[in-house]
Coordinates of C-alpha atoms and ligand atoms in Angstrom, one line a residue:
X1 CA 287.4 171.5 38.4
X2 CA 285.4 171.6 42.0
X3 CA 281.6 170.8 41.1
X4 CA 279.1 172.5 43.7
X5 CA 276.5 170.0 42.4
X6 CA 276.0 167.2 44.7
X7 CA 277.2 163.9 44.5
X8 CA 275.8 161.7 42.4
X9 CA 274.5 158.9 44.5
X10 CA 271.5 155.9 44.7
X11 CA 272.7 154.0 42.4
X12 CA 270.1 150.6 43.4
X13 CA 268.3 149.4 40.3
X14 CA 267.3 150.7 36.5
X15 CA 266.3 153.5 34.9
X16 CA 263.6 153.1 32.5
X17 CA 261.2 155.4 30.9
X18 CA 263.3 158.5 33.2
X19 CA 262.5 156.6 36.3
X20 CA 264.7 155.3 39.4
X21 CA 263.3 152.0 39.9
X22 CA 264.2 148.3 41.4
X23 CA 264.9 145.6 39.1
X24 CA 262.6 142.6 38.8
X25 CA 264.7 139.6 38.0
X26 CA 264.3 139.3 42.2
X27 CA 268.2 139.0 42.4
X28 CA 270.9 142.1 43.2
X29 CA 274.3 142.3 42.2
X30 CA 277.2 144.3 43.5
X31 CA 279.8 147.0 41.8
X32 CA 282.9 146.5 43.4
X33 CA 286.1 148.3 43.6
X34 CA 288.9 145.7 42.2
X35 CA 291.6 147.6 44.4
X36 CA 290.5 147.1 47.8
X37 CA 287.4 144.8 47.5
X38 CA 284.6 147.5 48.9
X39 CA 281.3 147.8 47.4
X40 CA 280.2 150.3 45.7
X41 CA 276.5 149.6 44.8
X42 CA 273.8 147.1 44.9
X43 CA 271.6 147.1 42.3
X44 CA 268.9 145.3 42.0
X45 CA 268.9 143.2 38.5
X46 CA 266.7 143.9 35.9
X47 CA 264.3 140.9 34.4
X48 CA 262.5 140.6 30.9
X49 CA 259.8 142.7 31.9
X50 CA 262.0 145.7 32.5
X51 CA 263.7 145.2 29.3
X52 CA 260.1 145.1 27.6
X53 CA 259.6 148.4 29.1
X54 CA 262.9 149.9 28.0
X55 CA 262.3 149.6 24.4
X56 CA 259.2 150.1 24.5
X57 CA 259.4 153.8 26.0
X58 CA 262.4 154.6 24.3
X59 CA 260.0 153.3 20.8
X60 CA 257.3 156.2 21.8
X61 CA 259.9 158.4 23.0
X62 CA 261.9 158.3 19.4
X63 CA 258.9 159.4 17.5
X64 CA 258.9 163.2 19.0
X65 CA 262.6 163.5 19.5
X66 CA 263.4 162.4 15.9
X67 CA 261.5 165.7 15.1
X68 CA 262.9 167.4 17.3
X69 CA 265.0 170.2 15.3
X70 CA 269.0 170.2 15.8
X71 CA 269.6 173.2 17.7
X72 CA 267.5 171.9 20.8
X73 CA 269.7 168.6 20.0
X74 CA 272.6 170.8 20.6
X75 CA 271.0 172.8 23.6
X76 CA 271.0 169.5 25.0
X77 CA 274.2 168.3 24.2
X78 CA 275.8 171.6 25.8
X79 CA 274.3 171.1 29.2
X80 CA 275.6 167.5 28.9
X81 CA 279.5 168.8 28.2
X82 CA 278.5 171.4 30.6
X83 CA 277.8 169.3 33.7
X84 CA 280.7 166.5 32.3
X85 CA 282.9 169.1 32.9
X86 CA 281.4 170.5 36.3
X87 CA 281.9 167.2 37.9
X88 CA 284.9 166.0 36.6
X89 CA 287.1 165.3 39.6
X90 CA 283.4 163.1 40.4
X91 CA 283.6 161.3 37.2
X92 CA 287.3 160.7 37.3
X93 CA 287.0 159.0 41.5
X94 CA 284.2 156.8 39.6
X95 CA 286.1 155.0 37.1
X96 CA 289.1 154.7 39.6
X97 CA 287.1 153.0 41.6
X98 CA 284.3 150.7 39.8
X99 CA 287.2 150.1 36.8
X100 CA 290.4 150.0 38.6
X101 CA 292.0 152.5 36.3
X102 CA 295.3 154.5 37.2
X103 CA 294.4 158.9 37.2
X104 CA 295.7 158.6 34.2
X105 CA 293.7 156.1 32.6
X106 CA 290.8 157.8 34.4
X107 CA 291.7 161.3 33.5
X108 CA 292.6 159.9 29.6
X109 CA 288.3 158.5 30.0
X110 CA 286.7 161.1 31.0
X111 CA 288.4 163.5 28.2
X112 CA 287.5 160.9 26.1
X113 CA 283.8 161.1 27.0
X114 CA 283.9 165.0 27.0
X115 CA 285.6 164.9 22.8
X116 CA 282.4 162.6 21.8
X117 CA 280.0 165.1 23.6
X118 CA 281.7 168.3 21.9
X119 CA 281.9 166.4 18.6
X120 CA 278.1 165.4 19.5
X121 CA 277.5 169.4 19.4
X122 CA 277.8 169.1 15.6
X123 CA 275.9 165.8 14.9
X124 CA 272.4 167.0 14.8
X125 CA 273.3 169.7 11.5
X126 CA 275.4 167.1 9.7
X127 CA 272.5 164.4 8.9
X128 CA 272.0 165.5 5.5
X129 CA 269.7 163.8 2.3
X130 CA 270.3 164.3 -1.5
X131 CA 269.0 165.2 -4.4
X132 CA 269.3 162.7 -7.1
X133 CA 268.4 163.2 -11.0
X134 CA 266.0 161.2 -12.0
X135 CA 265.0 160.5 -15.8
X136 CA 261.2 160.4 -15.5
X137 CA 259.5 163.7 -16.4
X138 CA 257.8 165.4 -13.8
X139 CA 259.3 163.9 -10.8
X140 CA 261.6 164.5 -8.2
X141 CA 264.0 162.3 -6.3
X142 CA 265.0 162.6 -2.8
X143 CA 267.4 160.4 -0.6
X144 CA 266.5 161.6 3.5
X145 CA 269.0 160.6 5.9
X146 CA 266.3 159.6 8.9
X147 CA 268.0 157.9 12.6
X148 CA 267.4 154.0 12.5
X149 CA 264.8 153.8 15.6
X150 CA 265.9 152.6 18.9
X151 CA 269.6 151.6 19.3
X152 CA 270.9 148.6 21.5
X153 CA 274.1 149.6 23.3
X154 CA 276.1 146.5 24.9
X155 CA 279.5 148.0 26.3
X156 CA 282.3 146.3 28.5
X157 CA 283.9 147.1 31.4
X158 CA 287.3 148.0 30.1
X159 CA 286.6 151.7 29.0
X160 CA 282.8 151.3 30.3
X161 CA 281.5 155.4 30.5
X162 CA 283.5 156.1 27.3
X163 CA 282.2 152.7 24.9
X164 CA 278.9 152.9 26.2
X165 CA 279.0 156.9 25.3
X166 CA 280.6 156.7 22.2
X167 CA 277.7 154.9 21.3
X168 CA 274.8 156.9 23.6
X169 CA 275.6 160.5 22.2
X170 CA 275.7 160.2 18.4
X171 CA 272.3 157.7 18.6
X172 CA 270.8 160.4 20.3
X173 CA 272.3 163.6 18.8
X174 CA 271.0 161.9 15.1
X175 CA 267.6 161.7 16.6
X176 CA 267.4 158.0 18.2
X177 CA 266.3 156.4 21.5
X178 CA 268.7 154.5 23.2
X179 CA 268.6 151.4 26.0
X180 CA 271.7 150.5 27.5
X181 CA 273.2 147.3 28.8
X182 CA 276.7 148.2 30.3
X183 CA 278.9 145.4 31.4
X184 CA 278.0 143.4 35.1
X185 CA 281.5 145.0 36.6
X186 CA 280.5 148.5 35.7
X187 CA 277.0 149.0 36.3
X188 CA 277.8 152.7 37.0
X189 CA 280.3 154.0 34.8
X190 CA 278.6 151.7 31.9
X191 CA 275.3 153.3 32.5
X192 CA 273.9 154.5 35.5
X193 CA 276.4 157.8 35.7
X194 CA 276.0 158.7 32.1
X195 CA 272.0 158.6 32.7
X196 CA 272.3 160.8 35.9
X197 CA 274.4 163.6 33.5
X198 CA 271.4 163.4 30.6
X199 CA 269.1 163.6 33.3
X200 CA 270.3 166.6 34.9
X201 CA 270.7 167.9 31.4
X202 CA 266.9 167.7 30.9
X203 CA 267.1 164.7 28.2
X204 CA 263.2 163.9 27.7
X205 CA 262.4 161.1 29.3
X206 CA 262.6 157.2 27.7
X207 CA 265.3 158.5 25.6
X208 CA 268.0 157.1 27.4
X209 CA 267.4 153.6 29.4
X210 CA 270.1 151.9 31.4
X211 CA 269.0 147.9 31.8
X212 CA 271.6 146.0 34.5
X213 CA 270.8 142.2 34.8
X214 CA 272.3 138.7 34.2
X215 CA 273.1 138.0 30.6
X216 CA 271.3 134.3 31.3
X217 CA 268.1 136.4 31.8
X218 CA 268.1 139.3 29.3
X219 CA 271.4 138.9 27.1
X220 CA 269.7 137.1 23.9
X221 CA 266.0 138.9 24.1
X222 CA 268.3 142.5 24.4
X223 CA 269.4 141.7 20.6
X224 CA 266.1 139.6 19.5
X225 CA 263.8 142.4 20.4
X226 CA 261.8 143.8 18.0
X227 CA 262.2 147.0 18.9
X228 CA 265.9 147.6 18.2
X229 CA 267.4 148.2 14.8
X230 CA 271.0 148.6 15.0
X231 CA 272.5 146.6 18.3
X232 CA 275.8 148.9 18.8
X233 CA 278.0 145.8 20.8
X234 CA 281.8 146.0 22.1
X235 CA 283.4 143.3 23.4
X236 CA 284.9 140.5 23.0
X237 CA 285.2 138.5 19.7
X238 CA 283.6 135.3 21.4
X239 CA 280.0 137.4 22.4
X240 CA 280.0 139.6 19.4
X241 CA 279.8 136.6 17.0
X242 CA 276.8 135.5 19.0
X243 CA 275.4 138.9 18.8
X244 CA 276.0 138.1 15.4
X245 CA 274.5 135.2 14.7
X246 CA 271.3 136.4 16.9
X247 CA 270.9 139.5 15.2
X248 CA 271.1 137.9 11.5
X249 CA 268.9 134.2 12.7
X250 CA 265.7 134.4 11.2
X251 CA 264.0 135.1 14.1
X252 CA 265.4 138.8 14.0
X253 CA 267.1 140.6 11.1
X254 CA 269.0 143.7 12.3
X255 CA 271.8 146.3 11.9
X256 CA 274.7 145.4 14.0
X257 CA 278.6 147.2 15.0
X258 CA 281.0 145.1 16.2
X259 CA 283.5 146.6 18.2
X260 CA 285.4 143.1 19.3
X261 CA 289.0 142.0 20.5
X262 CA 292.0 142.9 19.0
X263 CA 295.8 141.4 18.9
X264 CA 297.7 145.0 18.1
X265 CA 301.3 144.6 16.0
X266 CA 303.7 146.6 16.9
X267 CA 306.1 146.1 14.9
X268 CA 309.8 148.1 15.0
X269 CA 311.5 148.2 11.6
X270 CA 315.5 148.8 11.6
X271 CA 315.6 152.5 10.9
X272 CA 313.3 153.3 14.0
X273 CA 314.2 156.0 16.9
X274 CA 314.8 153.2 19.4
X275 CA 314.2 155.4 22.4
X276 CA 311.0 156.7 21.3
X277 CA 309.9 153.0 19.8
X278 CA 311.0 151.9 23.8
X279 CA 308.7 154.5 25.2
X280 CA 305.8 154.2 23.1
X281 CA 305.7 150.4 23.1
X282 CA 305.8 150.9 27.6
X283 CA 303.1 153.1 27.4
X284 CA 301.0 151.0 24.8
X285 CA 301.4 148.0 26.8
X286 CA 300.8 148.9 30.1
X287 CA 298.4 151.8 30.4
X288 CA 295.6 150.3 31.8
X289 CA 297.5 147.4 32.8
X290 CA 297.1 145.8 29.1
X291 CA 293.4 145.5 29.4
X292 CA 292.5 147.7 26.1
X293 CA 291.6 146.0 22.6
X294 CA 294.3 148.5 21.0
X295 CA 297.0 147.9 23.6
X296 CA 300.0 146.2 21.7
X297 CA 299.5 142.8 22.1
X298 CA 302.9 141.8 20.1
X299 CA 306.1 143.5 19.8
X300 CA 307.4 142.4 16.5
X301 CA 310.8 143.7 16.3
X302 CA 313.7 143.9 13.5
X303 CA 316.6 141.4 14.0
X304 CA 319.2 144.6 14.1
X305 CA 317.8 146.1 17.3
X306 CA 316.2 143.1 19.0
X307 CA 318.7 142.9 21.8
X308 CA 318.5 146.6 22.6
X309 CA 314.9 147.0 22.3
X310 CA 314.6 144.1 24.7
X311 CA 317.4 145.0 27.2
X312 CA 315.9 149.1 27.5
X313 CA 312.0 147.9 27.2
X314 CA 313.0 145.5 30.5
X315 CA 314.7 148.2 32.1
X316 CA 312.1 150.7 31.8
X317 CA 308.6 148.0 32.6
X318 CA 311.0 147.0 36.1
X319 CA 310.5 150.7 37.1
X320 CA 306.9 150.8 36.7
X321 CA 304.8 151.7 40.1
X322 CA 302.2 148.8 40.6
X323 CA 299.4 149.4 43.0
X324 CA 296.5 151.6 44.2
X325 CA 295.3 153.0 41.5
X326 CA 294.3 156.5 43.2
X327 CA 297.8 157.2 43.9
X328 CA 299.4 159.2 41.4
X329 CA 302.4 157.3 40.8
X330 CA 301.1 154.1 40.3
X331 CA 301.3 152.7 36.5
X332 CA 299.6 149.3 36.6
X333 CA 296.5 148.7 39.0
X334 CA 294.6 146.1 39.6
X335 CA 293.1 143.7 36.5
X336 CA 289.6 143.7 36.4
X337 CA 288.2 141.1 38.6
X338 CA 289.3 137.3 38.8
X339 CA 288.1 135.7 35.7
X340 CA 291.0 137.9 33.8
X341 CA 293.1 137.4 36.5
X342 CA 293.1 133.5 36.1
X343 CA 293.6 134.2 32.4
X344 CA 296.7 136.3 32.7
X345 CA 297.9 133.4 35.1
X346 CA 296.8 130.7 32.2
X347 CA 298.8 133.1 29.3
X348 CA 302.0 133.4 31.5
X349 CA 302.4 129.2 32.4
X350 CA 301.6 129.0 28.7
X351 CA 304.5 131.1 28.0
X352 CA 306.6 129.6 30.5
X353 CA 305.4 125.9 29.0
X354 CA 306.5 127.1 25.4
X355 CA 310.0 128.1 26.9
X356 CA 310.0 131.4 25.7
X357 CA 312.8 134.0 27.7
X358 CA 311.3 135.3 30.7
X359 CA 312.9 138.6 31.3
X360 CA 310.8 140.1 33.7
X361 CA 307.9 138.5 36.0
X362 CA 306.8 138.2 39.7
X363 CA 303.9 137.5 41.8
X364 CA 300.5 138.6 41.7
X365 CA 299.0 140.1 44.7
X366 CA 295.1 140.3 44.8
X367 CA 294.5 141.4 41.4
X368 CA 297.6 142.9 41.1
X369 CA 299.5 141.2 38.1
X370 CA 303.2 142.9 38.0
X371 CA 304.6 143.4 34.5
X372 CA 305.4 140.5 32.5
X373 CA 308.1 140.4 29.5
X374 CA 308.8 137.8 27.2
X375 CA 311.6 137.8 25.0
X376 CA 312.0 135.3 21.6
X377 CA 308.4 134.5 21.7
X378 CA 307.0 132.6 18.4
X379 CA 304.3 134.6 16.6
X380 CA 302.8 131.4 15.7
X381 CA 302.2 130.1 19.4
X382 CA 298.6 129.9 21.3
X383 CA 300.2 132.8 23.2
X384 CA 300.7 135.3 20.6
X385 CA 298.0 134.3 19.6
X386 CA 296.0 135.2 22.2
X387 CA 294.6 139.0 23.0
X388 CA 296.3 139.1 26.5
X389 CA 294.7 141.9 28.2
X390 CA 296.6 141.7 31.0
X391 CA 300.5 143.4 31.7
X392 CA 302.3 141.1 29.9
X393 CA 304.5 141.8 27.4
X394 CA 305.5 139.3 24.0
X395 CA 308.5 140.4 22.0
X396 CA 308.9 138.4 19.0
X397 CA 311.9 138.8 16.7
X398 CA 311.7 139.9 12.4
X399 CA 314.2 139.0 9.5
X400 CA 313.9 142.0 7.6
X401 CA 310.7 144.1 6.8
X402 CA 309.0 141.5 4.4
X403 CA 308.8 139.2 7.6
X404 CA 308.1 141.7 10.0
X405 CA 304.9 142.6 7.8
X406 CA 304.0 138.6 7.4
X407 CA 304.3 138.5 11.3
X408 CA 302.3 141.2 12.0
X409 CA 299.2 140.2 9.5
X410 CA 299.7 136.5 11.0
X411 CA 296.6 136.6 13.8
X412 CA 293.1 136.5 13.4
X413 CA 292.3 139.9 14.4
X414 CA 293.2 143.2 12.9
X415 CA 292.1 146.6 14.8
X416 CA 295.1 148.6 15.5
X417 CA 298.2 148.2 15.2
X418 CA 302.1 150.5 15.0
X419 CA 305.1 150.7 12.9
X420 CA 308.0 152.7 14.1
X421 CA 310.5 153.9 11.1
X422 CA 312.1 157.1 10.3
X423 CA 311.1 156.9 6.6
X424 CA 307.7 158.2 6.9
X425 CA 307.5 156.8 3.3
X426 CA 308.8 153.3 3.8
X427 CA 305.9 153.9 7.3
X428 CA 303.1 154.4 4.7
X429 CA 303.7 152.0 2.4
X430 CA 304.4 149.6 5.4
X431 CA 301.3 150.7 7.2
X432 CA 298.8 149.9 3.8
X433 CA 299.1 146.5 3.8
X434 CA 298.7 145.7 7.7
X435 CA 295.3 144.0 7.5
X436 CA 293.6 146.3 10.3
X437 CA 291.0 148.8 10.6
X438 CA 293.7 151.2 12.0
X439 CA 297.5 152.0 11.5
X440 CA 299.6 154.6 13.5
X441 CA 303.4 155.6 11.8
X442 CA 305.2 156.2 15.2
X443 CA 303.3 156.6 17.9
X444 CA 301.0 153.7 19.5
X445 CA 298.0 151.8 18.5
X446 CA 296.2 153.4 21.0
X447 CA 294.3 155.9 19.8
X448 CA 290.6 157.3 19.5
X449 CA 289.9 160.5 18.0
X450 CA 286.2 161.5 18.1
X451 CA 286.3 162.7 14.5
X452 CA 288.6 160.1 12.7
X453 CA 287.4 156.8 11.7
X454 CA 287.4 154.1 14.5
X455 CA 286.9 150.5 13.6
X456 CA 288.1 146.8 12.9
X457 CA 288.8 144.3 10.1
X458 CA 288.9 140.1 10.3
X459 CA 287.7 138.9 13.7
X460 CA 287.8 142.6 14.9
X461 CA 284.6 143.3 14.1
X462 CA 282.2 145.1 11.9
X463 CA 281.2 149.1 11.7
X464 CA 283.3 152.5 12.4
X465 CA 282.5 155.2 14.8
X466 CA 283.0 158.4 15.0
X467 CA 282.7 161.3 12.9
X468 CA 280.6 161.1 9.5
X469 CA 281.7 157.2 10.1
X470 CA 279.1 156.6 13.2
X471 CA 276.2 158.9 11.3
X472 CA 276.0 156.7 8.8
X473 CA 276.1 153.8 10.9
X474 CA 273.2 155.6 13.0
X475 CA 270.6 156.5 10.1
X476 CA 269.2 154.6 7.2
X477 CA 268.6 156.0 3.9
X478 CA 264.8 156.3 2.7
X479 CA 264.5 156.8 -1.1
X480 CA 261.3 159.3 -1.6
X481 CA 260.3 160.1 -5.2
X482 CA 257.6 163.0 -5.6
X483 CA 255.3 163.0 -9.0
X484 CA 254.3 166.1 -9.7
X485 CA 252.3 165.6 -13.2
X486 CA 249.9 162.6 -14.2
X487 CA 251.5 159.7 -15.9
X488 CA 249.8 157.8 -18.4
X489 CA 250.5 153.9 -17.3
X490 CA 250.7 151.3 -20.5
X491 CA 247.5 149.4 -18.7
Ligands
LIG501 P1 282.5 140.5 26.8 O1 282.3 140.2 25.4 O2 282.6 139.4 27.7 O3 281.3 141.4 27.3 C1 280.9 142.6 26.6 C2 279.4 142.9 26.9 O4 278.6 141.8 26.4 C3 279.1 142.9 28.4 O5 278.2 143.9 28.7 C4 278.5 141.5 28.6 O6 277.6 141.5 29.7 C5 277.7 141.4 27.3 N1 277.2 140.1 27.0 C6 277.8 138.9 27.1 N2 277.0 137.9 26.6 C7 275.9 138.5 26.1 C8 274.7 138.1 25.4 N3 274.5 136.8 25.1 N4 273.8 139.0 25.0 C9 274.0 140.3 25.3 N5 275.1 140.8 25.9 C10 276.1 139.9 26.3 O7 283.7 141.5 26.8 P2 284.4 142.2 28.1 O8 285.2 141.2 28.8 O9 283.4 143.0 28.8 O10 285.4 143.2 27.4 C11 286.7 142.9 26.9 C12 286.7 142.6 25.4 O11 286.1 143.8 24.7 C13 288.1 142.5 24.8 O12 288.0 141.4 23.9 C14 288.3 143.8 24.1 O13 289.3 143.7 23.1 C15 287.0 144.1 23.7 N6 286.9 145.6 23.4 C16 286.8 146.0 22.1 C17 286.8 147.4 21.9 C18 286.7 147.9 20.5 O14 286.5 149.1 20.3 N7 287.0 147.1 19.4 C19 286.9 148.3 22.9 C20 287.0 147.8 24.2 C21 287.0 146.4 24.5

């Protein structure tokens, strides 16, 4: 769609309390397209002051929007879909450029971001209390569903306008404040884009705050706060257990979500489509050049077909177009910046190191990692072990279904995961006792629906989104009893 609106631009510092403003940590930081290098904003970094001043607006501002009624929650939420949609081909250049995502990935974001704003339409009607029976006489018992306060948002760079949304829309469509604190590679599409839209949607001012600064200075006192009381935090497994730990310390007891790393199984039992098990495993691995928690991290594939799968999953990853991300042809752009960069390098020598069958490699150019496949790889070694997030594919080989299922529940983590079978049965029963928060019978682990359940088990984390799922997660219960006749107490 061709917006008319103009391009969304001055993107230098914070915005607190509905304002523009420099950061005063004294220090500036730079977005910068991982592609070709060029900068794409300096922002000036936000210190603890500013982070005082975010929670304490969006505290005031909570009070009046948590009475707000739902339609004008739902006004709001349609100018907000309304302008998402307006400047789509603006979004979409965005997260090409300050994520290094293929059109595709981009395109697959921004829809993203546009489902969790039309399921955010319904939110504000579906926060709903009971009535409970109660056995004393003359009263009446009420459980109100009320929002939890202020929410925390900490979102990585990976999927930044879509995690830190996913989080920013239902907080505020179940009457919460928010404050914001995207991921130091994507300042903009973490935070700083998503507050232009609610501006220019007429959100009410302190309701949405987007904090950008150095984790040294204002990671810890973002989740110690007082203000907050749910910290909504994706990323990796590492961070979120210090999150953890801060949020539940003593000096702070809070609600938390963990949305951390995952280590997908996909596993291929010996009645599977092979073609389609191919293509879906290509797709899984490589969209966004391996960098997404679902992405499937293992191939765990049946004895019978191993060979084949291997041979056709080779072919097809040697085809894929590696490059400039804005060009429509290309598959795998560039990884996020050099830290994961160094780490794909560390996961391939490890591979090499263990002996495992290289079948397809090559050099990296700039950030450019080609695709990586390696064949008879131990589920057991540091590098199945490890969540790759990076264009490198492990194929490991199962005896049978019993060991394909052991494999596949070996690993610390347990998000997504696959199973490709033609007995949709044998897929369910299969698909039960994979220790994950999610399970997809043929088709990838990649998925997000914005009203099905989203979430992790084991080192994956803890809370769901979406749906009913993130409403409960985003209000608190508050037990109110009403006497309506005079009691006579024993003393
Ligand atoms: P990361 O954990 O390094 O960083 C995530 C966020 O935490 C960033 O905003 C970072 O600045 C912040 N952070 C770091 N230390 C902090 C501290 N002490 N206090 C407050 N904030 C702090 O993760 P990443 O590298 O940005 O993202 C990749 C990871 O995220 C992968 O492990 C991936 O699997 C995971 N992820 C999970 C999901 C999910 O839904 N489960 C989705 C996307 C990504």
């Amino acid at each position: 769609m061709t917006s008319q609106r103009t391009p969304y631009s001055g993107f230098t510092g914070q915005y607190i309390a509905g304002d523009w403003r420099p950061g005063s940590a004294g220090k500036t930081a730079c977005s910068v397209d991982p592609y070709n290098g060029e900068t794409l904003a300096e922002i000036t970094l936000a210190g603890v002051d500013d982070l005082e001043k975010a929670y304490a607006t969006a505290a005031v501002a909570q009070i009046e929007w948590a009475r707000t009624g739902p339609s004008r929650k739902i006004e709001l939420f349609r100018r907000v879909l309304s302008i998402m949609e307006d400047r789509q081909a603006e979004i979409i250049n965005w997260i090409v450029r300050e994520t290094g995502g293929t059109l595709l990935k981009a395109g697959a974001e921004w829809a993203a971001v546009r489902g969790g704003l039309i399921e955010a339409l319904t939110l504000p009607s579906r926060v709903e209390g009971r009535i409970m029976p109660i056995d004393s006489t003359g009263k009446q018992s009420f459980v109100y569903r009320e929002p939890v306060g202020v929410v925390g948002v900490i979102s990585p760079w990976n999927f930044p306008m879509h995690l830190s949304n996913r989080s920013i829309a239902p907080a505020l469509a179940t009457g919460n404040a928010v404050v914001v604190k995207p991921a130091e590679d994507t300042p903009v599409t973490g935070g700083l884009l998503l507050a232009k839209i609610y501006e220019e949607a007429g959100l009410p001012a302190g309701l949405l705050n987007i904090i950008i600064g150095d984790v040294e200075e204002i990671g810890d006192a973002f989740t110690l706060h007082p203000v907050p009381k749910l910290i909504s935090f994706t990323g990796s497994t590492r961070v979120g257990k210090h999150i953890g730990e801060l949020a539940m310390s003593g000096k702070t007891l809070k609600h938390i979500g963990l949305e951390l790393g995952g280590n997908a199984p996909f596993v291929v039992l010996d009645d599977a489509d092979l073609d389609q098990a191919v293509r879906a495993a290509i797709f899984a691995r490589f969209l966004h050049s391996g960098q997404i928690c679902m992405s499937c991290n293992r191939i765990i594939v049946d004895t019978s077909l191993y060979d084949e799968f291997v041979e056709r999953f080779v072919e097809h990853a040697r085809t894929l177009t590696v490059g400039d991300p804005s060009d429509p042809k290309t598959v795998i752009g560039p990884l996020m910046n050099a830290k994961q960069k160094a780490a794909a390098l560390k996961s391939i020598a490890t591979a090499r190191q263990a002996g495992f069958d290289e079948r397809l490699g090559g050099e990296a150019d700039g950030l450019l990692v080609p695709p990586h496949v390696f064949a008879n790889v131990r589920n057991d070694s540091v590098f199945a072990q490890t969540e790759l997030f990076a264009p490198i594919a492990p194929i490991i080989r199962a005896n049978g279904e019993r060991e394909a299922l052991a494999l596949a529940n070996q690993t610390e983590y347990g998000l997504s995961s696959s199973v490709f079978t033609r007995d949709l049965t044998r897929g369910i029963r299969f698909a039960r006792q994979i220790q994950a928060g999610m399970t997809h019978i043929n088709d990838i682990p990649v998925q997000d629906s914005p009203f099905n359940m989203f979430g992790g088990e084991k080192n994956s984390g803890i809370g769901r989104f979406n749906g009913d799922w993130i409403v409960s997660e985003l209000t608190r219960d508050h037990w109110i009893t009403v006497q309506e006749t005079g009691i006579d107490y024993p003393f």
